[in-house]
Amino acid sequence: MSKQRILTVDDNEEIRNIIKILLESEGYEVIEARDGNEALSLVDDSIDLVILDIMMPGKSGLDVCKGIRETYQMPILFLTAKGSDSDKSFGLLLGADDYLAKPFSHAELTARVKSLLRRYYVYKGKETTVADDYFTYDVFKVAKDRNEVFTVSSTGEAVPIDLSELEYQILKLLIASPGRVFPAQLIYESIWNEPYFYSSNATIMVHIRNLRTKIEEDPSAPRHLLTVWGKGYKLV
């Protein structure tokens, strides 16, 4: 079995060397990039995980993350000295999967890496695919750039679902990363484009409830759009 390949992107050579030594000791193959441009030139379908520093000269990690997500769905772990919630939320909004602040321990890094890779490979058999500008996952087919949503029956028939624009935006956000938990704040700020306040949670709850009535066979016992209590929502 071939080794899982990890791309680590950091302008600090010492940090790259530490990550390389730690992860190679766990049996991973590690390739390195010194900056954002080099990282984008190295990313391809053979990469299973990207570890990405935010603060780099030239292209920032946020720019690189956005560029990767235009084509690839491998997990991205932000590794940075910046630890504020706003930085974390912005990174997740751009498509990162997790966030680890420097300084980090061997145990912290390897635990995050193993968790991300495990989830990635679990969902690869049922993962989101992008074809003809659609996200498809399980029974759902959602257009990337317009409010057009279908469920696919057991016979292969595509049945349209009539969603409001906000319901469509929520479903599109969730289906882009199935299994990932989206906090209410991240959902609200990415879709409403407004600062999140505690009262905003009620707005999200109403739209989630309405969305469930349209995509679930039994909205009172949802099978696809789940609440993760105290954390947010996810599509499974």
Tab-separated table of C-alpha atoms in Angstrom:
chain	number	residue	atom	x	y	z
A	1	MET	CA	0.000	0.000	0.000
A	2	SER	CA	1.413	3.409	-0.983
A	3	LYS	CA	2.103	5.986	1.691
A	4	GLN	CA	-0.345	8.831	2.210
A	5	ARG	CA	1.165	12.055	0.847
A	6	ILE	CA	1.115	15.275	2.842
A	7	LEU	CA	2.077	18.692	1.489
A	8	THR	CA	3.378	21.089	4.134
A	9	VAL	CA	3.531	24.773	3.214
A	10	ASP	CA	5.517	27.203	5.377
A	11	ASP	CA	8.130	29.868	4.663
A	12	ASN	CA	9.971	28.831	7.843
A	13	GLU	CA	12.414	26.037	6.980
A	14	GLU	CA	12.727	24.975	10.618
A	15	ILE	CA	8.964	24.473	10.921
A	16	ARG	CA	8.908	22.483	7.671
A	17	ASN	CA	11.735	20.266	8.923
A	18	ILE	CA	9.977	19.621	12.239
A	19	ILE	CA	6.742	18.657	10.502
A	20	LYS	CA	8.601	16.450	8.025
A	21	ILE	CA	10.448	14.572	10.775
A	22	LEU	CA	7.326	14.120	12.905
A	23	LEU	CA	5.097	12.894	10.094
A	24	GLU	CA	7.679	10.699	8.375
A	25	SER	CA	8.146	8.985	11.734
A	26	GLU	CA	4.418	8.142	11.520
A	27	GLY	CA	4.829	6.596	8.078
A	28	TYR	CA	3.621	9.461	5.877
A	29	GLU	CA	5.329	10.792	2.773
A	30	VAL	CA	5.936	14.534	3.163
A	31	ILE	CA	6.648	17.030	0.412
A	32	GLU	CA	7.442	20.672	1.117
A	33	ALA	CA	6.643	24.082	-0.333
A	34	ARG	CA	8.341	27.310	0.734
A	35	ASP	CA	5.585	29.669	-0.377
A	36	GLY	CA	2.085	29.848	-1.802
A	37	ASN	CA	3.047	29.780	-5.460
A	38	GLU	CA	5.183	26.683	-5.015
A	39	ALA	CA	2.368	25.039	-3.061
A	40	LEU	CA	-0.156	25.589	-5.832
A	41	SER	CA	2.291	24.167	-8.371
A	42	LEU	CA	2.688	20.994	-6.292
A	43	VAL	CA	-0.948	20.284	-5.461
A	44	ASP	CA	-2.514	17.475	-7.465
A	45	ASP	CA	-4.711	14.416	-6.941
A	46	SER	CA	-1.853	12.510	-5.305
A	47	ILE	CA	-1.924	14.824	-2.256
A	48	ASP	CA	-4.013	13.479	0.625
A	49	LEU	CA	-3.635	16.410	3.039
A	50	VAL	CA	-2.279	19.965	3.007
A	51	ILE	CA	-0.766	21.579	6.121
A	52	LEU	CA	-0.796	25.286	5.405
A	53	ASP	CA	0.644	28.299	7.228
A	54	ILE	CA	-1.484	31.456	7.019
A	55	MET	CA	1.165	34.162	7.381
A	56	MET	CA	3.538	33.892	4.423
A	57	PRO	CA	5.117	36.501	2.123
A	58	GLY	CA	3.475	36.768	-1.279
A	59	LYS	CA	0.415	34.552	-1.422
A	60	SER	CA	-0.992	34.035	2.067
A	61	GLY	CA	-2.257	30.691	3.265
A	62	LEU	CA	-5.790	32.011	2.852
A	63	ASP	CA	-5.109	32.732	-0.834
A	64	VAL	CA	-3.602	29.273	-1.287
A	65	CYS	CA	-6.559	27.612	0.435
A	66	LYS	CA	-8.978	29.421	-1.852
A	67	GLY	CA	-6.943	28.388	-4.895
A	68	ILE	CA	-6.820	24.735	-3.844
A	69	ARG	CA	-10.562	24.614	-3.228
A	70	GLU	CA	-11.265	25.702	-6.803
A	71	THR	CA	-10.190	22.208	-7.928
A	72	TYR	CA	-9.419	19.845	-5.042
A	73	GLN	CA	-11.211	18.507	-1.962
A	74	MET	CA	-8.368	17.012	0.104
A	75	PRO	CA	-8.416	18.187	3.738
A	76	ILE	CA	-6.548	21.376	4.649
A	77	LEU	CA	-5.103	21.979	8.124
A	78	PHE	CA	-4.175	25.570	8.900
A	79	LEU	CA	-1.040	25.782	11.025
A	80	THR	CA	-0.429	29.301	12.265
A	81	ALA	CA	0.611	31.483	15.158
A	82	LYS	CA	-2.659	33.379	14.851
A	83	GLY	CA	-5.255	31.865	17.151
A	84	SER	CA	-8.260	34.190	17.234
A	85	ASP	CA	-11.757	32.905	16.500
A	86	SER	CA	-12.105	35.353	13.610
A	87	ASP	CA	-9.012	33.959	11.870
A	88	LYS	CA	-10.280	30.429	12.413
A	89	SER	CA	-13.753	31.230	11.081
A	90	PHE	CA	-12.371	32.968	8.001
A	91	GLY	CA	-10.097	30.045	7.238
A	92	LEU	CA	-12.934	27.557	7.620
A	93	LEU	CA	-15.148	29.717	5.444
A	94	LEU	CA	-12.567	29.524	2.653
A	95	GLY	CA	-12.580	25.741	2.846
A	96	ALA	CA	-10.067	24.704	5.498
A	97	ASP	CA	-11.018	21.651	7.569
A	98	ASP	CA	-9.182	22.266	10.820
A	99	TYR	CA	-6.922	24.739	12.594
A	100	LEU	CA	-3.877	24.194	14.813
A	101	ALA	CA	-2.003	27.083	16.446
A	102	LYS	CA	1.757	27.231	16.895
A	103	PRO	CA	3.512	26.092	19.005
A	104	PHE	CA	2.138	22.573	18.662
A	105	SER	CA	3.097	19.221	20.137
A	106	HIS	CA	3.891	16.015	18.271
A	107	ALA	CA	0.737	14.466	19.734
A	108	GLU	CA	-1.488	17.388	18.697
A	109	LEU	CA	-0.223	17.441	15.135
A	110	THR	CA	-0.396	13.705	14.527
A	111	ALA	CA	-3.846	13.456	16.132
A	112	ARG	CA	-5.225	16.155	13.826
A	113	VAL	CA	-3.573	14.632	10.775
A	114	LYS	CA	-4.874	11.145	11.503
A	115	SER	CA	-8.386	12.436	12.168
A	116	LEU	CA	-8.533	14.455	8.949
A	117	LEU	CA	-7.184	11.618	6.828
A	118	ARG	CA	-9.537	9.098	8.418
A	119	ARG	CA	-12.578	11.273	7.701
A	120	TYR	CA	-11.356	11.959	4.171
A	121	TYR	CA	-11.004	8.286	3.319
A	122	VAL	CA	-14.271	7.334	5.016
A	123	TYR	CA	-16.134	9.830	2.863
A	124	LYS	CA	-14.223	9.149	-0.329
A	125	GLY	CA	-16.610	6.303	-1.120
A	126	LYS	CA	-19.540	8.644	-0.632
A	127	GLU	CA	-17.816	11.956	-1.128
A	128	THR	CA	-18.965	15.145	-2.724
A	129	THR	CA	-18.208	15.256	-6.425
A	130	VAL	CA	-18.357	18.235	-8.736
A	131	ALA	CA	-19.576	17.503	-12.236
A	132	ASP	CA	-21.343	19.812	-14.672
A	133	ASP	CA	-21.319	22.513	-11.987
A	134	TYR	CA	-23.206	20.366	-9.453
A	135	PHE	CA	-22.381	19.093	-6.012
A	136	THR	CA	-23.679	15.539	-5.663
A	137	TYR	CA	-23.798	13.630	-2.397
A	138	ASP	CA	-25.951	10.708	-1.344
A	139	VAL	CA	-29.454	11.470	-2.737
A	140	PHE	CA	-28.834	15.177	-3.339
A	141	LYS	CA	-27.748	17.112	-6.402
A	142	VAL	CA	-27.174	20.846	-5.909
A	143	ALA	CA	-26.122	23.365	-8.559
A	144	LYS	CA	-23.045	25.372	-7.644
A	145	ASP	CA	-24.098	28.692	-9.137
A	146	ARG	CA	-27.915	28.762	-9.178
A	147	ASN	CA	-30.857	27.722	-7.022
A	148	GLU	CA	-31.406	24.318	-8.585
A	149	VAL	CA	-31.679	21.319	-6.257
A	150	PHE	CA	-32.751	17.710	-6.834
A	151	THR	CA	-33.116	14.485	-4.940
A	152	VAL	CA	-32.248	11.370	-6.898
A	153	SER	CA	-34.634	8.431	-6.495
A	154	SER	CA	-33.627	4.766	-6.340
A	155	THR	CA	-34.520	4.512	-10.038
A	156	GLY	CA	-32.176	7.397	-10.884
A	157	GLU	CA	-34.916	9.956	-11.456
A	158	ALA	CA	-33.977	13.536	-10.457
A	159	VAL	CA	-36.854	15.110	-8.526
A	160	PRO	CA	-36.629	18.927	-8.174
A	161	ILE	CA	-36.888	20.563	-4.745
A	162	ASP	CA	-38.183	24.121	-4.448
A	163	LEU	CA	-35.992	25.990	-1.951
A	164	SER	CA	-35.829	29.629	-0.977
A	165	GLU	CA	-32.567	31.360	-1.807
A	166	LEU	CA	-31.365	31.216	1.800
A	167	GLU	CA	-32.307	27.528	2.135
A	168	TYR	CA	-30.389	26.828	-1.055
A	169	GLN	CA	-27.331	28.702	0.206
A	170	ILE	CA	-27.350	26.746	3.477
A	171	LEU	CA	-27.646	23.402	1.701
A	172	LYS	CA	-24.928	24.339	-0.785
A	173	LEU	CA	-22.574	25.304	2.049
A	174	LEU	CA	-23.169	22.013	3.878
A	175	ILE	CA	-22.996	19.745	0.836
A	176	ALA	CA	-19.608	21.149	-0.162
A	177	SER	CA	-18.121	19.424	2.929
A	178	PRO	CA	-20.323	16.499	3.995
A	179	GLY	CA	-19.756	15.310	7.526
A	180	ARG	CA	-18.141	18.571	8.585
A	181	VAL	CA	-19.807	20.434	11.460
A	182	PHE	CA	-20.580	24.059	10.612
A	183	PRO	CA	-21.007	26.355	13.641
A	184	ALA	CA	-24.030	28.642	13.577
A	185	GLN	CA	-21.756	31.685	13.480
A	186	LEU	CA	-19.958	30.440	10.388
A	187	ILE	CA	-23.236	29.657	8.611
A	188	TYR	CA	-24.708	33.042	9.451
A	189	GLU	CA	-21.695	35.165	8.557
A	190	SER	CA	-20.996	33.314	5.310
A	191	ILE	CA	-24.591	33.411	4.016
A	192	TRP	CA	-26.119	36.555	5.527
A	193	ASN	CA	-22.817	38.474	5.243
A	194	GLU	CA	-23.507	40.182	8.556
A	195	PRO	CA	-21.878	39.991	12.003
A	196	TYR	CA	-23.215	37.158	14.125
A	197	PHE	CA	-25.023	37.889	17.388
A	198	TYR	CA	-26.589	35.424	19.783
A	199	SER	CA	-30.060	36.316	18.476
A	200	SER	CA	-28.924	35.286	14.971
A	201	ASN	CA	-29.075	31.666	16.067
A	202	ALA	CA	-32.895	31.787	16.066
A	203	THR	CA	-32.836	32.913	12.421
A	204	ILE	CA	-30.639	29.980	11.455
A	205	MET	CA	-32.832	27.530	13.388
A	206	VAL	CA	-35.928	28.674	11.491
A	207	HIS	CA	-34.260	28.212	8.111
A	208	ILE	CA	-32.829	24.820	9.092
A	209	ARG	CA	-36.288	23.695	10.193
A	210	ASN	CA	-37.834	24.894	6.922
A	211	LEU	CA	-35.064	23.211	4.908
A	212	ARG	CA	-35.675	19.924	6.695
A	213	THR	CA	-39.363	20.002	5.780
A	214	LYS	CA	-38.296	20.017	2.130
A	215	ILE	CA	-35.412	17.540	2.052
A	216	GLU	CA	-36.220	15.036	4.824
A	217	GLU	CA	-38.815	12.262	4.675
A	218	ASP	CA	-39.494	12.842	8.378
A	219	PRO	CA	-38.356	16.345	9.411
A	220	SER	CA	-38.894	15.503	13.088
A	221	ALA	CA	-36.334	12.690	12.800
A	222	PRO	CA	-33.874	13.922	10.155
A	223	ARG	CA	-31.478	11.463	8.539
A	224	HIS	CA	-29.416	13.902	6.464
A	225	LEU	CA	-29.382	17.411	7.982
A	226	LEU	CA	-28.325	16.843	11.577
A	227	THR	CA	-27.882	19.081	14.602
A	228	VAL	CA	-24.671	18.547	16.557
A	229	TRP	CA	-25.698	19.943	19.917
A	230	GLY	CA	-23.501	22.761	21.123
A	231	LYS	CA	-21.480	22.749	17.895
A	232	GLY	CA	-23.618	23.357	14.819
A	233	TYR	CA	-25.035	21.486	11.837
A	234	LYS	CA	-23.808	18.923	9.340
A	235	LEU	CA	-24.995	16.998	6.282
A	236	VAL	CA	-24.479	13.224	6.357
